CSV table of C-alpha atoms in Angstrom, one decimal:
chain,number,residue,atom,x,y,z
D,1,MET,CA,0.7,0.2,-0.2
D,2,LYS,CA,1.5,3.7,-1.3
D,3,ILE,CA,-0.1,6.3,0.7
D,4,SER,CA,1.6,9.3,1.2
D,5,VAL,CA,0.9,12.1,4.4
D,6,PHE,CA,0.6,15.2,4.8
D,7,PRO,CA,1.2,17.1,7.9
D,8,ASN,CA,1.5,21.0,8.9
D,9,PHE,CA,4.7,21.0,10.6
D,10,ASN,CA,3.7,24.8,11.2
D,11,ASN,CA,1.5,23.1,14.2
D,12,GLU,CA,3.7,22.8,17.4
D,13,LYS,CA,1.6,19.5,18.4
D,14,VAL,CA,1.4,18.1,14.8
D,15,MET,CA,5.0,16.8,15.3
D,16,PRO,CA,5.3,14.0,17.7
D,17,ILE,CA,1.9,12.6,16.4
D,18,PHE,CA,3.5,12.8,13.3
D,19,THR,CA,7.0,10.4,14.5
D,20,GLN,CA,4.6,7.8,16.1
D,21,THR,CA,2.4,7.6,12.8
D,22,VAL,CA,5.6,7.3,10.6
D,23,SER,CA,7.1,4.6,13.1
D,24,VAL,CA,3.1,2.8,13.1
D,25,LEU,CA,2.7,2.5,9.7
D,26,LYS,CA,7.3,2.0,9.4
D,27,ARG,CA,6.1,-0.6,11.5
D,28,LEU,CA,3.3,-2.6,9.0
D,29,GLY,CA,5.2,-1.3,6.1
D,30,VAL,CA,4.0,0.1,4.1
D,31,SER,CA,5.3,2.5,1.5
D,32,LEU,CA,5.3,6.0,2.4
D,33,SER,CA,5.6,10.2,0.6
D,34,LEU,CA,5.8,12.7,1.9
D,35,PRO,CA,5.4,16.5,0.2
D,36,ILE,CA,8.7,18.2,-0.1
D,37,GLU,CA,8.6,21.4,1.9
D,38,CYS,CA,8.6,18.3,4.7
D,39,ASN,CA,11.9,17.5,3.5
D,40,ALA,CA,13.5,20.3,5.8
D,41,ALA,CA,11.5,19.8,9.1
D,42,TYR,CA,11.8,16.1,8.7
D,43,ASN,CA,14.7,13.5,6.5
D,44,ASP,CA,14.0,10.0,6.8
D,45,CYS,CA,15.6,7.6,4.2
D,46,ASP,CA,13.0,5.2,4.4
D,47,ILE,CA,10.6,8.0,2.9
D,48,SER,CA,10.4,9.5,0.3
D,49,TYR,CA,9.8,13.4,-0.9
D,50,GLY,CA,7.5,14.9,-3.7
D,51,GLY,CA,5.5,17.1,-5.3
D,52,ASP,CA,1.7,16.8,-7.0
D,53,GLU,CA,2.3,14.1,-8.4
D,54,ILE,CA,2.8,12.2,-4.4
D,55,MET,CA,-1.3,12.5,-4.3
D,56,THR,CA,-1.8,11.2,-7.6
D,57,ASP,CA,0.0,7.7,-6.9
D,58,CYS,CA,-1.0,7.8,-3.8
D,59,ASP,CA,-4.1,4.6,-2.5
D,60,VAL,CA,-4.9,7.4,0.3
D,61,ALA,CA,-4.3,10.0,2.2
D,62,ILE,CA,-3.0,10.8,5.7
D,63,ALA,CA,-3.5,14.5,7.0
D,64,ILE,CA,-2.2,15.8,10.3
D,65,GLY,CA,-2.9,18.8,11.8
D,66,GLY,CA,-6.8,20.5,12.7
D,67,ASP,CA,-10.1,20.7,10.3
D,68,GLY,CA,-8.8,23.6,8.1
D,69,THR,CA,-5.0,21.1,7.4
D,70,THR,CA,-7.6,18.2,7.2
D,71,LEU,CA,-10.0,20.4,4.8
D,72,ASN,CA,-7.2,21.3,2.7
D,73,VAL,CA,-5.6,18.1,2.2
D,74,ALA,CA,-9.8,16.1,0.9
D,75,LYS,CA,-10.8,19.3,-1.8
D,76,LYS,CA,-6.9,18.7,-3.6
D,77,ALA,CA,-7.5,14.7,-2.7
D,78,ALA,CA,-10.8,15.3,-4.4
D,79,PHE,CA,-9.5,16.1,-8.2
D,80,ASN,CA,-7.2,12.5,-7.8
D,81,ASP,CA,-10.5,10.1,-6.7
D,82,LYS,CA,-8.5,9.4,-3.2
D,83,PRO,CA,-9.5,8.3,-0.1
D,84,VAL,CA,-7.9,11.3,3.0
D,85,LEU,CA,-8.0,9.6,6.5
D,86,GLY,CA,-7.5,13.0,8.5
D,87,ILE,CA,-6.0,12.0,12.3
D,88,ASN,CA,-6.8,15.0,15.2
D,89,ALA,CA,-4.1,17.8,16.1
D,90,GLY,CA,-6.1,20.6,15.8
D,91,ARG,CA,-9.4,21.2,18.3
D,92,LEU,CA,-12.5,19.8,17.8
D,93,GLY,CA,-11.5,17.5,14.7
D,94,PHE,CA,-14.8,17.1,13.0
D,95,MET,CA,-13.5,15.9,9.8
D,96,SER,CA,-11.0,13.4,11.5
D,97,GLY,CA,-11.0,10.1,11.1
D,98,LEU,CA,-8.8,9.8,14.6
D,99,GLU,CA,-7.7,11.3,17.1
D,100,ARG,CA,-3.5,10.9,18.4
D,101,ASN,CA,-4.1,8.4,21.2
D,102,GLU,CA,-5.7,5.9,18.7
D,103,LEU,CA,-3.3,5.7,16.0
D,104,GLU,CA,-2.9,1.5,16.2
D,105,LEU,CA,-6.3,1.5,15.1
D,106,LEU,CA,-4.1,2.0,12.0
D,107,GLU,CA,-3.3,-1.5,11.4
D,108,ASN,CA,-7.3,-1.4,10.0
D,109,LEU,CA,-6.4,0.9,7.5
D,110,VAL,CA,-3.6,-0.8,5.9
D,111,LYS,CA,-6.0,-4.1,6.2
D,112,GLY,CA,-8.4,-2.4,4.7
D,113,ASP,CA,-10.9,-3.0,7.5
D,114,TYR,CA,-12.7,0.7,7.1
D,115,GLU,CA,-15.7,2.6,5.1
D,116,ILE,CA,-15.3,5.6,2.5
D,117,ASP,CA,-18.1,9.2,4.0
D,118,GLU,CA,-18.9,10.4,0.2
D,119,ARG,CA,-19.3,14.5,1.7
D,120,MET,CA,-21.3,16.2,-1.1
D,121,MET,CA,-19.5,19.4,-2.5
D,122,LEU,CA,-20.3,22.9,-3.5
D,123,LYS,CA,-19.4,24.8,-6.9
D,124,ALA,CA,-19.4,28.2,-7.6
D,125,GLY,CA,-18.9,30.5,-10.5
D,126,ILE,CA,-18.2,33.3,-10.7
D,127,ILE,CA,-20.3,35.3,-13.6
D,128,GLU,CA,-19.2,38.4,-15.1
D,129,ASN,CA,-20.9,39.7,-18.0
D,130,ASN,CA,-23.1,36.8,-19.4
D,131,GLU,CA,-19.4,34.6,-18.4
D,132,GLU,CA,-17.9,32.5,-16.8
D,133,LYS,CA,-14.8,33.8,-15.6
D,134,SER,CA,-13.5,31.2,-12.4
D,135,VAL,CA,-14.4,28.7,-10.5
D,136,HIS,CA,-14.4,26.9,-7.5
D,137,HIS,CA,-14.6,24.1,-5.8
D,138,CYS,CA,-15.7,23.7,-1.7
D,139,LEU,CA,-16.4,21.5,1.2
D,140,ASN,CA,-17.5,23.4,3.2
D,141,ASP,CA,-18.8,26.3,2.6
D,142,ILE,CA,-18.8,29.0,-0.2
D,143,VAL,CA,-19.2,33.3,1.8
D,144,ILE,CA,-19.9,36.2,-0.5
D,145,SER,CA,-18.9,39.3,3.0
D,146,ARG,CA,-18.9,42.9,3.2
D,147,GLY,CA,-14.8,44.1,1.9
D,148,ASN,CA,-12.6,46.8,4.2
D,149,PHE,CA,-15.3,48.4,6.0
D,150,ALA,CA,-17.9,47.9,8.8
D,151,ARG,CA,-21.1,48.7,6.3
D,152,LEU,CA,-24.5,46.2,5.8
D,153,ILE,CA,-24.3,44.9,2.1
D,154,ASP,CA,-27.4,44.0,0.1
D,155,ILE,CA,-27.5,40.2,-0.9
D,156,SER,CA,-30.2,38.7,-3.2
D,157,ILE,CA,-31.0,34.7,-3.5
D,158,ILE,CA,-31.8,33.7,-6.7
D,159,CYS,CA,-33.5,29.5,-7.2
D,160,ASP,CA,-35.0,29.4,-10.4
D,161,GLY,CA,-35.0,32.3,-11.5
D,162,ARG,CA,-36.8,33.9,-8.4
D,163,THR,CA,-36.2,36.1,-5.6
D,164,VAL,CA,-36.0,34.5,-2.1
D,165,SER,CA,-34.3,36.5,-0.2
D,166,ASN,CA,-33.2,40.4,0.1
D,167,MET,CA,-31.3,40.4,2.6
D,168,ARG,CA,-28.3,44.0,3.6
D,169,ALA,CA,-26.4,41.9,6.3
D,170,ASP,CA,-22.0,41.4,6.9
D,171,GLY,CA,-22.6,38.5,4.4
D,172,VAL,CA,-23.9,35.5,3.4
D,173,ILE,CA,-22.7,31.9,4.0
D,174,ILE,CA,-23.8,28.8,1.0
D,175,SER,CA,-22.8,25.6,3.5
D,176,THR,CA,-23.0,21.5,2.5
D,177,PRO,CA,-24.3,19.9,5.2
D,178,THR,CA,-20.3,18.3,6.5
D,179,GLY,CA,-20.2,22.8,6.1
D,180,SER,CA,-22.8,23.7,8.8
D,181,THR,CA,-20.5,22.7,11.7
D,182,ALA,CA,-18.1,25.3,10.5
D,183,TYR,CA,-18.4,28.9,10.5
D,184,SER,CA,-23.2,27.9,9.4
D,185,MET,CA,-23.3,27.0,13.1
D,186,ALA,CA,-21.5,29.4,14.4
D,187,ALA,CA,-23.7,32.0,12.2
D,188,GLY,CA,-26.5,31.0,13.7
D,189,GLY,CA,-27.3,27.9,11.2
D,190,PRO,CA,-28.4,24.8,11.6
D,191,VAL,CA,-26.4,21.5,11.9
D,192,VAL,CA,-27.7,19.4,9.5
D,193,SER,CA,-26.0,16.1,8.9
D,194,PRO,CA,-23.4,15.2,6.6
D,195,GLU,CA,-25.4,12.5,5.2
D,196,ALA,CA,-28.4,14.5,4.0
D,197,ASP,CA,-28.4,15.6,0.5
D,198,CYS,CA,-28.4,19.2,0.3
D,199,ILE,CA,-27.8,23.4,0.3
D,200,ILE,CA,-28.1,25.4,3.9
D,201,GLU,CA,-28.2,29.5,3.0
D,202,THR,CA,-27.2,31.3,6.7
D,203,PRO,CA,-27.0,35.1,7.0
D,204,ILE,CA,-23.6,36.6,8.2
D,205,CYS,CA,-25.7,39.1,11.1
D,206,PRO,CA,-28.4,40.4,9.2
D,207,HIS,CA,-30.5,44.0,9.2
D,208,SER,CA,-33.7,41.9,10.3
D,209,LEU,CA,-35.4,39.4,12.8
D,210,MET,CA,-36.8,37.4,9.9
D,211,ASP,CA,-33.8,36.5,8.4
D,212,ARG,CA,-33.0,33.0,8.9
D,213,SER,CA,-31.1,30.0,7.7
D,214,ILE,CA,-32.5,28.1,4.6
D,215,ILE,CA,-32.2,24.5,3.0
D,216,PHE,CA,-31.9,24.6,-1.0
D,217,SER,CA,-32.3,20.7,-2.5
D,218,SER,CA,-29.4,19.6,-4.0
D,219,ASP,CA,-30.1,19.4,-7.2
D,220,LYS,CA,-31.6,23.1,-8.0
D,221,GLU,CA,-28.8,26.1,-8.0
D,222,LEU,CA,-28.3,29.6,-6.6
D,223,ILE,CA,-27.6,32.9,-7.7
D,224,VAL,CA,-26.1,35.2,-5.5
D,225,VAL,CA,-25.9,38.7,-6.3
D,226,VAL,CA,-24.3,41.9,-4.7
D,227,SER,CA,-24.6,45.1,-4.3
D,228,ASN,CA,-22.4,48.2,-2.0
D,229,ASP,CA,-21.1,51.5,-2.4
D,230,MET,CA,-17.5,51.4,-4.9
D,231,ASN,CA,-15.1,51.6,-1.5
D,232,ASN,CA,-16.4,48.7,-0.1
D,233,ARG,CA,-15.5,46.0,-2.1
D,234,THR,CA,-17.5,42.5,-1.2
D,235,VAL,CA,-15.0,39.2,-1.3
D,236,MET,CA,-16.9,35.2,-2.3
D,237,THR,CA,-13.5,33.1,0.1
D,238,SER,CA,-14.3,29.6,-0.5
D,239,ASP,CA,-13.8,27.0,2.6
D,240,GLY,CA,-11.6,29.9,4.5
D,241,GLN,CA,-8.8,29.9,1.6
D,242,GLU,CA,-9.0,31.4,-1.8
D,243,ALA,CA,-10.4,34.2,-1.9
D,244,VAL,CA,-11.7,36.2,-3.9
D,245,GLU,CA,-12.7,40.0,-4.6
D,246,LEU,CA,-16.6,40.9,-6.4
D,247,SER,CA,-17.5,43.6,-9.1
D,248,ALA,CA,-20.1,45.6,-8.9
D,249,GLU,CA,-20.7,42.8,-12.3
D,250,SER,CA,-20.2,40.3,-10.9
D,251,LYS,CA,-23.2,36.9,-9.9
D,252,ILE,CA,-22.5,33.8,-8.5
D,253,ALA,CA,-23.5,30.6,-9.3
D,254,ILE,CA,-23.9,28.0,-7.2
D,255,SER,CA,-24.9,24.0,-7.2
D,256,VAL,CA,-23.7,20.9,-6.5
D,257,SER,CA,-20.0,19.7,-7.9
D,258,PRO,CA,-19.8,17.0,-9.4
D,259,LEU,CA,-16.6,16.1,-7.3
D,260,LYS,CA,-17.0,14.5,-3.8
D,261,THR,CA,-14.8,14.0,-1.2
D,262,LYS,CA,-13.7,11.2,0.2
D,263,LEU,CA,-13.5,10.6,4.3
D,264,ILE,CA,-11.7,7.2,5.9
D,265,LYS,CA,-14.0,5.7,8.4
D,266,ILE,CA,-12.0,3.2,10.3
D,267,LYS,CA,-14.7,4.2,14.0
D,268,PRO,CA,-18.4,3.0,13.6
D,269,GLU,CA,-19.4,6.3,15.4
D,270,ASN,CA,-21.5,8.1,14.1
D,271,PHE,CA,-22.5,11.6,13.4
D,272,TYR,CA,-24.4,12.6,16.4
D,273,GLU,CA,-21.7,10.6,18.2
D,274,ILE,CA,-19.2,12.4,16.7
D,275,LEU,CA,-21.0,15.7,16.7
D,276,ASN,CA,-22.1,15.7,20.9
D,277,ARG,CA,-19.1,14.4,21.6
D,278,LYS,CA,-16.9,17.3,20.2
D,279,LEU,CA,-19.1,19.9,21.7
D,280,ILE,CA,-18.4,18.4,24.6
D,281,GLU,CA,-14.8,18.5,24.7
D,282,ARG,CA,-15.2,21.6,24.0
D,283,ARG,CA,-17.7,23.2,26.3
D,284,THR,CA,-14.7,21.5,28.9
D,285,ARG,CA,-11.3,23.1,27.4
């Protein structure tokens, strides 16, 4: 089995978890690869180092870090149709398949004793003058928000050619069920099981008591139109990683992506057990 490991060495908690992970995987006889930029932090003659090819050539990708690390690796893996196992070295670890004290369960991974949890993704196309300028894929959410000034922006959500809502707000979050436990939840949105197929729209600080989250069927396309004053340029981000400044002519067309994220599930926990355990952990810290 070929496994590519993607550790976030910017997190000080990662190195001891990473070294233990490598030790276990070596004992299990797998072939290991690391991104070339990790060579300076960890040099091992039994590990190969490379660029994009270590994702395309592997059987499984392992991300070691917090949810942000797993999210970043999972999106790259989705473009290559590869499954991903997250090992949590962060705070919550909603997307992680293993905790730092469960590394012996990697034996199940090598034996093939695991399930694949397929997660829906979203595609956002930025349209200007009836032309698609760029396309962005996300696992968690697309966020359209105000620029540098603390001024509300006007947002229209259109579905099936009809206006669903007009709001004045700091922005709007369009999320997947996976992303419902991220920014959307912090903004007051509903928690949705990743087994559901739907698109969740949640306003950010709306200037109305009537603006609440709306859940759309996954077969719908949402058109988001934003207007604001000329000095406050709206920004769109995809999973908090890509920031694109929108012009006054921009429209964002959001629909389900043809890509799927494949998360490896080794333990028999379901979503609700994980949700309760993670939120209890957060309250007790």
